[in-house]
Coordinates of C-alpha atoms in Angstrom, one line a residue:
M179 CA 50.9 7.1 -72.0
A180 CA 54.5 8.5 -70.5
T181 CA 53.8 11.8 -68.8
S182 CA 57.0 14.4 -68.1
S183 CA 58.0 15.3 -65.0
N184 CA 59.0 19.1 -64.0
S185 CA 62.1 19.9 -65.4
D186 CA 61.4 18.7 -68.3
I187 CA 57.9 21.4 -68.3
Y188 CA 60.6 24.2 -67.4
N189 CA 62.6 23.7 -70.3
T190 CA 59.7 23.6 -72.6
V191 CA 58.7 26.9 -71.3
D192 CA 62.5 28.3 -71.4
D193 CA 62.4 27.4 -75.3
F194 CA 59.1 28.7 -75.9
Y195 CA 61.1 31.8 -74.5
F196 CA 63.4 32.1 -76.2
S197 CA 61.7 30.9 -79.4
A198 CA 60.0 34.5 -78.9
L199 CA 63.3 36.4 -78.5
H200 CA 64.5 34.9 -82.5
D201 CA 63.9 36.4 -85.9
N202 CA 65.2 34.8 -88.6
D203 CA 67.3 33.1 -86.5
E204 CA 69.2 36.1 -84.7
I205 CA 68.9 37.0 -81.1
F206 CA 67.5 41.0 -81.4
P207 CA 67.1 43.6 -78.5
I208 CA 63.7 43.4 -76.5
S209 CA 62.1 46.1 -74.5
D210 CA 61.6 46.6 -70.6
E211 CA 57.7 46.6 -71.6
K212 CA 57.8 43.3 -73.9
Y213 CA 60.4 41.2 -71.6
A214 CA 57.7 42.5 -68.6
E215 CA 55.0 40.7 -70.9
E216 CA 56.8 37.2 -71.9
L217 CA 58.6 37.3 -68.3
Q218 CA 54.0 36.9 -66.7
L219 CA 53.2 34.5 -69.4
Q220 CA 56.6 32.2 -68.5
E221 CA 55.0 32.2 -65.4
A222 CA 51.5 31.6 -65.7
L223 CA 53.2 28.5 -68.1
V224 CA 54.2 27.7 -64.8
S225 CA 52.4 27.4 -62.5
S226 CA 49.7 25.2 -65.2
A227 CA 51.9 23.6 -66.0
S228 CA 53.0 22.4 -62.1
L229 CA 48.9 22.2 -61.8
T230 CA 48.8 19.2 -64.2
S231 CA 52.1 17.6 -62.9
P232 CA 51.6 13.9 -61.9
S233 CA 52.9 14.9 -58.7
S234 CA 49.9 17.4 -57.5
S235 CA 47.9 16.5 -54.7
S236 CA 44.3 15.7 -56.5
F237 CA 46.2 12.5 -56.9
P238 CA 44.9 9.8 -53.6
S239 CA 47.7 9.3 -51.1
T240 CA 48.0 5.5 -50.9
S241 CA 49.7 5.9 -47.4
T242 CA 47.6 4.3 -44.4
P243 CA 46.7 6.9 -41.4
R244 CA 47.8 6.7 -37.9
P245 CA 45.6 6.1 -35.6
V246 CA 44.6 8.8 -32.7
L247 CA 44.9 7.9 -29.1
K248 CA 43.2 9.4 -27.5
R249 CA 43.5 9.9 -23.7
K250 CA 40.9 9.6 -21.0
Q251 CA 39.9 12.1 -19.3
A252 CA 40.1 12.4 -15.6
L253 CA 37.2 12.5 -13.2
L254 CA 36.9 15.7 -11.6
P255 CA 36.4 15.2 -7.9
S256 CA 32.7 16.4 -7.8
E257 CA 32.2 13.8 -10.5
A258 CA 33.9 11.3 -9.6
A259 CA 31.5 11.4 -5.7
Q260 CA 28.2 11.9 -8.4
S261 CA 28.6 8.9 -10.1
S262 CA 29.3 7.1 -6.5
E263 CA 25.6 8.2 -5.6
S264 CA 22.5 5.4 -5.7
F265 CA 19.1 6.5 -6.7
C266 CA 16.0 5.7 -4.3
G267 CA 13.0 4.8 -5.7
I268 CA 11.1 5.6 -2.3
C269 CA 12.6 8.7 -0.9
M270 CA 13.3 10.1 -4.7
D271 CA 17.1 11.0 -3.6
S272 CA 20.3 10.1 -4.3
K273 CA 22.2 8.4 -1.9
S274 CA 26.0 7.7 -1.7
S275 CA 26.7 3.7 -2.2
S276 CA 26.8 4.1 2.2
E277 CA 23.7 5.4 2.7
M278 CA 22.8 2.5 0.8
F279 CA 20.3 -0.7 1.4
T280 CA 20.1 -3.3 -0.9
N281 CA 17.9 -7.1 -0.8
A282 CA 21.4 -8.5 -3.1
T283 CA 21.0 -12.2 -2.4
V284 CA 17.0 -12.4 -3.3
C285 CA 16.3 -9.1 -5.3
G286 CA 18.8 -7.1 -6.0
H287 CA 16.6 -4.1 -5.4
L288 CA 18.7 -0.9 -4.5
F289 CA 16.7 1.4 -2.0
C290 CA 18.2 3.7 0.5
S291 CA 19.1 2.1 4.5
D292 CA 16.3 4.9 5.9
C293 CA 14.0 3.9 4.0
I294 CA 14.2 0.3 4.2
R295 CA 14.6 0.8 8.2
G296 CA 11.3 3.0 8.4
H297 CA 9.9 -0.4 5.8
V298 CA 10.6 -2.6 8.1
S299 CA 9.5 -0.7 11.4
A300 CA 6.2 -0.1 9.9
K301 CA 5.3 -4.0 8.8
I302 CA 6.2 -5.3 12.3
K303 CA 4.2 -3.1 13.8
E304 CA 1.5 -4.1 12.0
N305 CA 2.5 -7.5 12.9
I306 CA 3.8 -8.5 9.5
V307 CA 6.5 -10.5 9.9
L308 CA 6.6 -11.7 5.8
V309 CA 8.0 -8.4 4.7
K310 CA 8.8 -7.9 1.8
C311 CA 10.8 -5.6 -1.3
P312 CA 9.3 -1.9 -1.2
E313 CA 10.1 -2.5 -5.4
P314 CA 6.4 -2.4 -7.1
K315 CA 5.4 -6.1 -8.5
C316 CA 8.5 -7.6 -7.0
K317 CA 7.8 -10.7 -5.1
G318 CA 11.3 -10.9 -2.8
L319 CA 11.4 -10.9 0.8
I320 CA 13.7 -9.1 3.0
G321 CA 14.8 -11.6 6.0
P322 CA 15.9 -9.9 9.7
E323 CA 19.2 -11.0 9.1
I324 CA 20.6 -8.4 6.2
C325 CA 18.7 -5.8 7.8
R326 CA 20.5 -6.2 11.5
P327 CA 23.0 -3.8 10.4
I328 CA 20.2 -1.0 9.8
V329 CA 17.1 -1.7 11.9
P330 CA 16.8 -1.4 16.1
K331 CA 17.3 -3.8 18.2
E332 CA 14.2 -3.8 19.2
V333 CA 12.4 -4.1 15.7
L334 CA 14.7 -7.0 15.4
E335 CA 14.4 -9.2 18.1
R336 CA 10.2 -9.1 17.7
W337 CA 10.7 -9.5 14.4
E338 CA 12.2 -12.6 14.9
D339 CA 9.9 -13.8 17.7
A340 CA 7.2 -13.3 15.7
L341 CA 9.1 -15.1 12.9
C342 CA 9.2 -18.5 15.3
E343 CA 5.8 -17.9 16.3
S344 CA 4.4 -18.2 12.7
L345 CA 6.1 -21.8 12.6
I346 CA 3.8 -22.8 15.1
L347 CA 0.5 -24.3 15.0
G348 CA -2.5 -22.2 15.4
S349 CA -3.6 -25.4 17.9
Q350 CA -0.4 -25.5 20.2
K351 CA -0.4 -22.4 21.1
F352 CA -1.6 -19.9 23.4
Y353 CA -1.5 -16.2 24.9
C354 CA -1.5 -16.2 29.3
P355 CA -4.0 -14.3 30.1
F356 CA -3.2 -11.7 32.2
K357 CA -3.1 -8.0 29.7
D358 CA -0.1 -7.7 31.5
C359 CA 1.9 -9.9 30.2
S360 CA 0.7 -11.9 27.0
A361 CA 3.5 -14.4 27.0
M362 CA 3.7 -16.9 24.5
L363 CA 2.6 -20.4 25.8
V364 CA 2.9 -23.7 23.6
D365 CA 0.5 -26.7 24.5
D366 CA 2.4 -29.8 24.3
G367 CA -0.3 -31.7 23.9
G368 CA 0.4 -34.1 27.0
E369 CA -2.0 -34.4 29.9
A370 CA -4.7 -32.0 30.6
V371 CA -4.2 -29.7 33.5
T372 CA -5.6 -27.3 34.5
S373 CA -3.6 -25.4 36.6
S374 CA -0.4 -24.2 35.2
E375 CA 2.0 -21.2 36.4
C376 CA 3.1 -18.6 33.3
P377 CA 7.1 -19.1 32.9
N378 CA 7.1 -14.9 32.4
C379 CA 4.8 -13.6 35.2
N380 CA 5.1 -15.9 37.2
R381 CA 1.4 -16.2 38.2
L382 CA -1.4 -19.2 38.0
F383 CA -4.0 -19.8 35.1
C384 CA -6.2 -22.0 33.7
A385 CA -4.4 -24.4 31.5
Q386 CA -7.7 -25.7 29.4
C387 CA -10.0 -22.6 30.1
K388 CA -7.3 -20.2 29.3
V389 CA -8.0 -17.9 31.8
A390 CA -7.0 -17.0 35.0
S391 CA -7.3 -19.8 37.9
H392 CA -10.4 -20.5 39.2
P393 CA -9.8 -22.4 42.7
G394 CA -12.4 -24.5 44.2
M395 CA -14.0 -24.5 40.8
D396 CA -13.9 -27.2 38.4
C397 CA -13.4 -25.9 34.8
S398 CA -17.0 -27.2 33.5
E399 CA -19.0 -25.0 36.4
Y400 CA -16.4 -21.9 35.4
K401 CA -17.8 -22.9 31.1
S402 CA -21.0 -22.5 32.1
L403 CA -21.3 -19.0 34.1
K404 CA -22.0 -15.6 32.4
E405 CA -19.1 -13.7 30.9
Y406 CA -19.3 -11.1 33.2
E407 CA -19.5 -12.8 35.9
R408 CA -16.0 -14.8 34.3
N409 CA -13.4 -12.1 35.8
P410 CA -10.7 -12.7 38.8
E411 CA -12.8 -10.6 41.5
D412 CA -16.0 -12.7 41.0
L413 CA -14.1 -15.6 41.0
M414 CA -12.8 -14.8 44.3
L415 CA -16.4 -13.6 45.5
M416 CA -17.4 -17.1 44.5
E417 CA -15.1 -18.9 46.2
L418 CA -15.3 -17.0 49.4
A419 CA -18.8 -17.5 48.9
K420 CA -18.8 -20.9 49.1
N421 CA -16.8 -21.5 51.4
K422 CA -19.3 -18.5 53.7
K423 CA -22.2 -20.4 52.4
W424 CA -24.3 -17.2 51.5
R425 CA -26.6 -17.7 48.9
R426 CA -27.0 -15.9 45.6
C427 CA -30.4 -14.8 44.8
P428 CA -32.0 -16.2 41.5
S429 CA -33.6 -13.3 40.0
C430 CA -30.6 -10.8 40.5
N431 CA -27.6 -12.4 41.4
F432 CA -27.0 -11.0 44.5
Y433 CA -25.4 -12.6 47.9
V434 CA -27.3 -12.9 50.7
E435 CA -26.0 -14.3 54.2
K436 CA -28.4 -15.4 56.6
N437 CA -27.3 -14.9 60.1
E438 CA -30.6 -16.3 61.8
G439 CA -34.5 -16.3 61.3
C440 CA -36.5 -18.7 58.5
Q441 CA -35.7 -19.4 55.4
H442 CA -37.5 -18.1 53.5
I443 CA -35.6 -14.8 52.5
S444 CA -37.4 -12.1 50.6
C445 CA -34.3 -10.6 48.5
R446 CA -33.9 -6.7 48.4
C447 CA -34.9 -6.5 44.1
G448 CA -38.2 -8.5 45.8
Y449 CA -38.0 -12.0 45.3
H450 CA -38.5 -15.1 47.9
F451 CA -36.5 -17.5 48.1
C452 CA -35.6 -20.1 49.9
Y453 CA -32.4 -19.5 52.1
G454 CA -31.3 -23.8 51.5
C455 CA -32.2 -24.5 48.7
G456 CA -32.4 -21.6 47.0
K457 CA -35.6 -22.3 45.0
E458 CA -38.9 -19.9 45.1
H459 CA -40.5 -19.6 48.6
N460 CA -44.7 -19.0 47.7
G461 CA -45.6 -19.4 51.1
S462 CA -45.8 -22.7 51.1
H463 CA -42.5 -24.1 50.6
A464 CA -40.8 -27.0 53.0
C465 CA -37.0 -27.0 52.1
V466 CA -35.5 -30.5 52.8
F467 CA -33.1 -28.5 53.8
T468 CA -34.1 -26.9 56.8

């Protein structure tokens, strides 16, 4: 169906307007009031024709809309600083990237360096050499090498020494018996050595009994002693008593020295014994060492 253009519509309106001015094919004069009414009618017709025109905006446009490009807004300095911060699950605080520690080669969990330093130091103090990641349910281990920049030197050295000790079998290692030394020593499994020198404190000890050296007394004799008799002072006293040929009371273990007289000794504890053989003296004892 053909549609008329705007110019055709305007011509039709003009024809309608002028037809109203003719009477029996003759033009007659029109009053101002009539002219005003006809003019309003013409404007209404033109307006109505424009709304029904095919070029009206009611028809959808076939042109493709141009895409709108949005420029990425630059971050403010404060926003950029916040975006570079990370959250520590131990101290529950946000720290900058330079203050964070990550166990990148194992599990990748992220904590601040201060918390990891405290975590490692506490474990080493408890003699725990296999330090686990503090992340709950994580079985990853933290090694001394990755912690070297943040852990104190003394903690790191103790950690590394403990790791080395853990590689040695328990049956092969022992410690210097002197409490102010306690250096770790290794039994190489060679010949039995009774007297050895600690390479750390340079004092002698018995490598078989794992105690301070007991000169003048073999290992079997030493092991027969009571526990309270095994300290170094007692051993020195025993060595002196042996050289002086003192006799020990069988009842109270008190040392007695005889200057003169018979072999019958009456100890201060009330026990009677023979100074020559050490056996009980009942008044009729005949000692073979008289």
